Amino acid sequence: MTLTISRSNFSHPPTRHRKPNIDTTEFEQALTKDGYVAVPKEMAADAVVADHSHSWDVRALVTDGQITLTVGTVPTTYEAGDIFTMAAGCMHHEHVGPN
């Protein structure tokens, strides 16, 4: 599973967008335009990351595979083509799918 994650100090409400045909370069250009820094990240299949938060806002594009983020007791699964944002300080748990 691969994500392109961005870091910023801007606040954005949690959102989800589906753009199945988005190009990674196009996504990274939009990040830069909006004041983010692109940080490509790969995660192993079935990886689990315990509860944590980030000191920066996240806007991420899932480029392949899937990831489930659990905030509180609410899991949300994102798949290739999904873009999600998460505000700095949002406590969450990550679980990468088998692909």
GROMACS .gro file of N, CA and C in nm:
model
  297
    1MET      N    1   0.085  -0.115   0.000
    1MET     CA    2   0.000   0.000   0.000
    1MET      C    3   0.090   0.122   0.000
    2THR      N    4   0.059   0.218  -0.084
    2THR     CA    5   0.140   0.339  -0.095
    2THR      C    6   0.052   0.462  -0.078
    3LEU      N    7   0.103   0.556  -0.001
    3LEU     CA    8   0.037   0.684   0.020
    3LEU      C    9   0.132   0.795  -0.022
    4THR      N   10   0.079   0.904  -0.068
    4THR     CA   11   0.157   1.027  -0.075
    4THR      C   12   0.097   1.117   0.030
    5ILE      N   13   0.175   1.143   0.133
    5ILE     CA   14   0.126   1.218   0.248
    5ILE      C   15   0.187   1.357   0.244
    6SER      N   16   0.111   1.453   0.287
    6SER     CA   17   0.163   1.589   0.291
    6SER      C   18   0.158   1.640   0.434
    7ARG      N   19   0.242   1.738   0.458
    7ARG     CA   20   0.248   1.798   0.591
    7ARG      C   21   0.226   1.947   0.577
    8SER      N   22   0.149   2.001   0.667
    8SER     CA   23   0.120   2.143   0.665
    8SER      C   24   0.078   2.185   0.804
    9ASN      N   25   0.085   2.310   0.832
    9ASN     CA   26   0.036   2.361   0.959
    9ASN      C   27  -0.101   2.425   0.944
   10PHE      N   28  -0.163   2.412   0.827
   10PHE     CA   29  -0.296   2.465   0.804
   10PHE      C   30  -0.400   2.368   0.860
   11SER      N   31  -0.514   2.421   0.903
   11SER     CA   32  -0.620   2.335   0.954
   11SER      C   33  -0.720   2.304   0.844
   12HIS      N   34  -0.753   2.179   0.828
   12HIS     CA   35  -0.853   2.134   0.732
   12HIS      C   36  -0.945   2.036   0.804
   13PRO      N   37  -1.075   2.047   0.785
   13PRO     CA   38  -1.165   1.949   0.846
   13PRO      C   39  -1.146   1.813   0.779
   14PRO      N   40  -1.168   1.702   0.852
   14PRO     CA   41  -1.155   1.571   0.789
   14PRO      C   42  -1.250   1.558   0.670
   15THR      N   43  -1.197   1.517   0.559
   15THR     CA   44  -1.278   1.500   0.438
   15THR      C   45  -1.228   1.379   0.362
   16ARG      N   46  -1.310   1.335   0.266
   16ARG     CA   47  -1.275   1.223   0.180
   16ARG      C   48  -1.318   1.257   0.039
   17HIS      N   49  -1.229   1.234  -0.055
   17HIS     CA   50  -1.259   1.258  -0.196
   17HIS      C   51  -1.219   1.133  -0.273
   18ARG      N   52  -1.293   1.102  -0.377
   18ARG     CA   53  -1.261   0.988  -0.462
   18ARG      C   54  -1.221   1.041  -0.598
   19LYS      N   55  -1.096   1.016  -0.638
   19LYS     CA   56  -1.046   1.059  -0.769
   19LYS      C   57  -0.968   0.943  -0.830
   20PRO      N   58  -1.038   0.845  -0.886
   20PRO     CA   59  -0.970   0.723  -0.932
   20PRO      C   60  -0.868   0.745  -1.044
   21ASN      N   61  -0.877   0.854  -1.117
   21ASN     CA   62  -0.784   0.876  -1.227
   21ASN      C   63  -0.679   0.982  -1.197
   22ILE      N   64  -0.662   1.019  -1.072
   22ILE     CA   65  -0.567   1.125  -1.039
   22ILE      C   66  -0.424   1.075  -1.055
   23ASP      N   67  -0.342   1.159  -1.108
   23ASP     CA   68  -0.201   1.132  -1.128
   23ASP      C   69  -0.125   1.179  -1.003
   24THR      N   70  -0.027   1.100  -0.958
   24THR     CA   71   0.049   1.136  -0.839
   24THR      C   72   0.116   1.272  -0.856
   25THR      N   73   0.170   1.299  -0.974
   25THR     CA   74   0.235   1.428  -0.999
   25THR      C   75   0.136   1.542  -0.985
   26GLU      N   76   0.016   1.524  -1.039
   26GLU     CA   77  -0.090   1.625  -1.028
   26GLU      C   78  -0.125   1.649  -0.881
   27PHE      N   79  -0.136   1.541  -0.804
   27PHE     CA   80  -0.168   1.552  -0.662
   27PHE      C   81  -0.058   1.629  -0.589
   28GLU      N   82   0.068   1.595  -0.615
   28GLU     CA   83   0.180   1.661  -0.548
   28GLU      C   84   0.187   1.809  -0.585
   29GLN      N   85   0.156   1.842  -0.710
   29GLN     CA   86   0.154   1.983  -0.751
   29GLN      C   87   0.046   2.060  -0.676
   30ALA      N   88  -0.069   1.998  -0.659
   30ALA     CA   89  -0.178   2.062  -0.584
   30ALA      C   90  -0.137   2.082  -0.437
   31LEU      N   91  -0.066   1.983  -0.382
   31LEU     CA   92  -0.019   1.997  -0.244
   31LEU      C   93   0.071   2.119  -0.229
   32THR      N   94   0.167   2.131  -0.319
   32THR     CA   95   0.261   2.243  -0.314
   32THR      C   96   0.187   2.376  -0.326
   33LYS      N   97   0.092   2.381  -0.418
   33LYS     CA   98   0.012   2.503  -0.437
   33LYS      C   99  -0.061   2.542  -0.310
   34ASP      N  100  -0.106   2.442  -0.234
   34ASP     CA  101  -0.183   2.466  -0.112
   34ASP      C  102  -0.095   2.478   0.013
   35GLY      N  103   0.038   2.478  -0.005
   35GLY     CA  104   0.128   2.499   0.109
   35GLY      C  105   0.172   2.374   0.182
   36TYR      N  106   0.150   2.260   0.123
   36TYR     CA  107   0.192   2.134   0.183
   36TYR      C  108   0.330   2.093   0.130
   37VAL      N  109   0.390   1.994   0.197
   37VAL     CA  110   0.514   1.932   0.152
   37VAL      C  111   0.483   1.784   0.128
   38ALA      N  112   0.510   1.735   0.008
   38ALA     CA  113   0.481   1.594  -0.025
   38ALA      C  114   0.586   1.503   0.037
   39VAL      N  115   0.537   1.395   0.100
   39VAL     CA  116   0.624   1.297   0.164
   39VAL      C  117   0.573   1.158   0.123
   40PRO      N  118   0.626   1.099   0.014
   40PRO     CA  119   0.581   0.965  -0.026
   40PRO      C  120   0.610   0.864   0.086
   41LYS      N  121   0.518   0.773   0.107
   41LYS     CA  122   0.533   0.674   0.215
   41LYS      C  123   0.478   0.541   0.168
   42GLU      N  124   0.554   0.436   0.188
   42GLU     CA  125   0.505   0.302   0.160
   42GLU      C  126   0.488   0.229   0.292
   43MET      N  127   0.384   0.149   0.299
   43MET     CA  128   0.357   0.071   0.419
   43MET      C  129   0.338  -0.074   0.379
   44ALA      N  130   0.390  -0.164   0.459
   44ALA     CA  131   0.381  -0.308   0.431
   44ALA      C  132   0.237  -0.356   0.445
   45ALA      N  133   0.204  -0.457   0.365
   45ALA     CA  134   0.073  -0.520   0.376
   45ALA      C  135   0.051  -0.567   0.520
   46ASP      N  136  -0.070  -0.552   0.567
   46ASP     CA  137  -0.112  -0.592   0.701
   46ASP      C  138  -0.043  -0.517   0.814
   47ALA      N  139   0.025  -0.406   0.784
   47ALA     CA  140   0.089  -0.327   0.889
   47ALA      C  141  -0.018  -0.265   0.980
   48VAL      N  142   0.015  -0.257   1.108
   48VAL     CA  143  -0.073  -0.195   1.207
   48VAL      C  144   0.009  -0.091   1.282
   49VAL      N  145  -0.047   0.027   1.295
   49VAL     CA  146   0.017   0.134   1.372
   49VAL      C  147  -0.080   0.172   1.482
   50ALA      N  148  -0.034   0.157   1.606
   50ALA     CA  149  -0.119   0.185   1.723
   50ALA      C  150  -0.160   0.333   1.727
   51ASP      N  151  -0.251   0.364   1.818
   51ASP     CA  152  -0.301   0.500   1.833
   51ASP      C  153  -0.187   0.601   1.838
   52HIS      N  154  -0.202   0.706   1.758
   52HIS     CA  155  -0.104   0.814   1.754
   52HIS      C  156  -0.169   0.935   1.686
   53SER      N  157  -0.100   1.046   1.689
   53SER     CA  158  -0.145   1.164   1.617
   53SER      C  159  -0.023   1.230   1.555
   54HIS      N  160  -0.047   1.327   1.469
   54HIS     CA  161   0.060   1.400   1.403
   54HIS      C  162   0.052   1.547   1.443
   55SER      N  163   0.165   1.614   1.441
   55SER     CA  164   0.167   1.756   1.475
   55SER      C  165   0.143   1.843   1.352
   56TRP      N  166   0.106   1.780   1.241
   56TRP     CA  167   0.077   1.850   1.117
   56TRP      C  168  -0.054   1.798   1.059
   57ASP      N  169  -0.117   1.879   0.976
   57ASP     CA  170  -0.235   1.835   0.901
   57ASP      C  171  -0.188   1.739   0.792
   58VAL      N  172  -0.272   1.643   0.760
   58VAL     CA  173  -0.240   1.544   0.657
   58VAL      C  174  -0.340   1.555   0.543
   59ARG      N  175  -0.291   1.551   0.422
   59ARG     CA  176  -0.374   1.529   0.303
   59ARG      C  177  -0.302   1.416   0.230
   60ALA      N  178  -0.369   1.304   0.212
   60ALA     CA  179  -0.304   1.186   0.156
   60ALA      C  180  -0.382   1.129   0.040
   61LEU      N  181  -0.309   1.077  -0.057
   61LEU     CA  182  -0.364   1.005  -0.171
   61LEU      C  183  -0.323   0.860  -0.157
   62VAL      N  184  -0.420   0.769  -0.155
   62VAL     CA  185  -0.389   0.627  -0.154
   62VAL      C  186  -0.366   0.586  -0.299
   63THR      N  187  -0.243   0.549  -0.332
   63THR     CA  188  -0.210   0.518  -0.471
   63THR      C  189  -0.227   0.371  -0.505
   64ASP      N  190  -0.221   0.284  -0.406
   64ASP     CA  191  -0.255   0.143  -0.428
   64ASP      C  192  -0.288   0.078  -0.294
   65GLY      N  193  -0.355  -0.035  -0.299
   65GLY     CA  194  -0.394  -0.104  -0.177
   65GLY      C  195  -0.504  -0.030  -0.102
   66GLN      N  196  -0.507  -0.052   0.030
   66GLN     CA  197  -0.607   0.013   0.113
   66GLN      C  198  -0.553   0.032   0.253
   67ILE      N  199  -0.611   0.128   0.324
   67ILE     CA  200  -0.575   0.155   0.462
   67ILE      C  201  -0.703   0.188   0.537
   68THR      N  202  -0.714   0.138   0.659
   68THR     CA  203  -0.827   0.171   0.745
   68THR      C  204  -0.775   0.257   0.859
   69LEU      N  205  -0.835   0.374   0.874
   69LEU     CA  206  -0.802   0.464   0.984
   69LEU      C  207  -0.918   0.459   1.082
   70THR      N  208  -0.887   0.437   1.207
   70THR     CA  209  -0.991   0.434   1.310
   70THR      C  210  -0.972   0.554   1.401
   71VAL      N  211  -1.073   0.636   1.406
   71VAL     CA  212  -1.075   0.753   1.494
   71VAL      C  213  -1.181   0.725   1.599
   72GLY      N  214  -1.139   0.719   1.725
   72GLY     CA  215  -1.231   0.676   1.831
   72GLY      C  216  -1.265   0.531   1.807
   73THR      N  217  -1.392   0.502   1.784
   73THR     CA  218  -1.434   0.364   1.754
   73THR      C  219  -1.485   0.352   1.611
   74VAL      N  220  -1.461   0.456   1.529
   74VAL     CA  221  -1.517   0.458   1.394
   74VAL      C  222  -1.407   0.431   1.290
   75PRO      N  223  -1.410   0.312   1.227
   75PRO     CA  224  -1.313   0.282   1.122
   75PRO      C  225  -1.363   0.333   0.986
   76THR      N  226  -1.271   0.385   0.906
   76THR     CA  227  -1.301   0.425   0.769
   76THR      C  228  -1.193   0.369   0.680
   77THR      N  229  -1.233   0.297   0.576
   77THR     CA  230  -1.136   0.235   0.485
   77THR      C  231  -1.123   0.320   0.360
   78TYR      N  232  -0.998   0.346   0.322
   78TYR     CA  233  -0.965   0.423   0.203
   78TYR      C  234  -0.893   0.331   0.107
   79GLU      N  235  -0.925   0.343  -0.022
   79GLU     CA  236  -0.867   0.257  -0.125
   79GLU      C  237  -0.797   0.341  -0.230
   80ALA      N  238  -0.728   0.274  -0.321
   80ALA     CA  239  -0.657   0.344  -0.428
   80ALA      C  240  -0.750   0.444  -0.495
   81GLY      N  241  -0.702   0.567  -0.510
   81GLY     CA  242  -0.782   0.675  -0.569
   81GLY      C  243  -0.848   0.764  -0.466
   82ASP      N  244  -0.852   0.722  -0.339
   82ASP     CA  245  -0.910   0.804  -0.235
   82ASP      C  246  -0.808   0.906  -0.186
   83ILE      N  247  -0.857   1.026  -0.159
   83ILE     CA  248  -0.778   1.131  -0.095
   83ILE      C  249  -0.847   1.160   0.037
   84PHE      N  250  -0.768   1.166   0.144
   84PHE     CA  251  -0.828   1.202   0.272
   84PHE      C  252  -0.744   1.308   0.340
   85THR      N  253  -0.808   1.385   0.427
   85THR     CA  254  -0.739   1.483   0.509
   85THR      C  255  -0.766   1.451   0.655
   86MET      N  256  -0.671   1.490   0.738
   86MET     CA  257  -0.686   1.471   0.882
   86MET      C  258  -0.617   1.589   0.951
   87ALA      N  259  -0.686   1.650   1.044
   87ALA     CA  260  -0.631   1.764   1.115
   87ALA      C  261  -0.520   1.721   1.210
   88ALA      N  262  -0.424   1.810   1.229
   88ALA     CA  263  -0.317   1.787   1.327
   88ALA      C  264  -0.380   1.755   1.462
   89GLY      N  265  -0.320   1.660   1.533
   89GLY     CA  266  -0.369   1.625   1.666
   89GLY      C  267  -0.479   1.521   1.670
   90CYS      N  268  -0.528   1.479   1.553
   90CYS     CA  269  -0.635   1.378   1.549
   90CYS      C  270  -0.578   1.240   1.585
   91MET      N  271  -0.619   1.186   1.700
   91MET     CA  272  -0.573   1.055   1.743
   91MET      C  273  -0.638   0.949   1.655
   92HIS      N  274  -0.555   0.858   1.601
   92HIS     CA  275  -0.607   0.754   1.512
   92HIS      C  276  -0.519   0.630   1.515
   93HIS      N  277  -0.572   0.523   1.465
   93HIS     CA  278  -0.508   0.392   1.455
   93HIS      C  279  -0.508   0.356   1.307
   94GLU      N  280  -0.399   0.298   1.255
   94GLU     CA  281  -0.390   0.263   1.114
   94GLU      C  282  -0.378   0.112   1.097
   95HIS      N  283  -0.448   0.059   0.995
   95HIS     CA  284  -0.435  -0.082   0.961
   95HIS      C  285  -0.435  -0.093   0.808
   96VAL      N  286  -0.323  -0.138   0.753
   96VAL     CA  287  -0.309  -0.153   0.608
   96VAL      C  288  -0.371  -0.287   0.567
   97GLY      N  289  -0.438  -0.287   0.453
   97GLY     CA  290  -0.499  -0.409   0.401
   97GLY      C  291  -0.396  -0.509   0.350
   98PRO      N  292  -0.442  -0.625   0.307
   98PRO     CA  293  -0.352  -0.732   0.264
   98PRO      C  294  -0.284  -0.706   0.129
   99ASN      N  295  -0.331  -0.611   0.051
   99ASN     CA  296  -0.271  -0.587  -0.081
   99ASN      C  297  -0.176  -0.471  -0.073
   0.00000   0.00000   0.00000
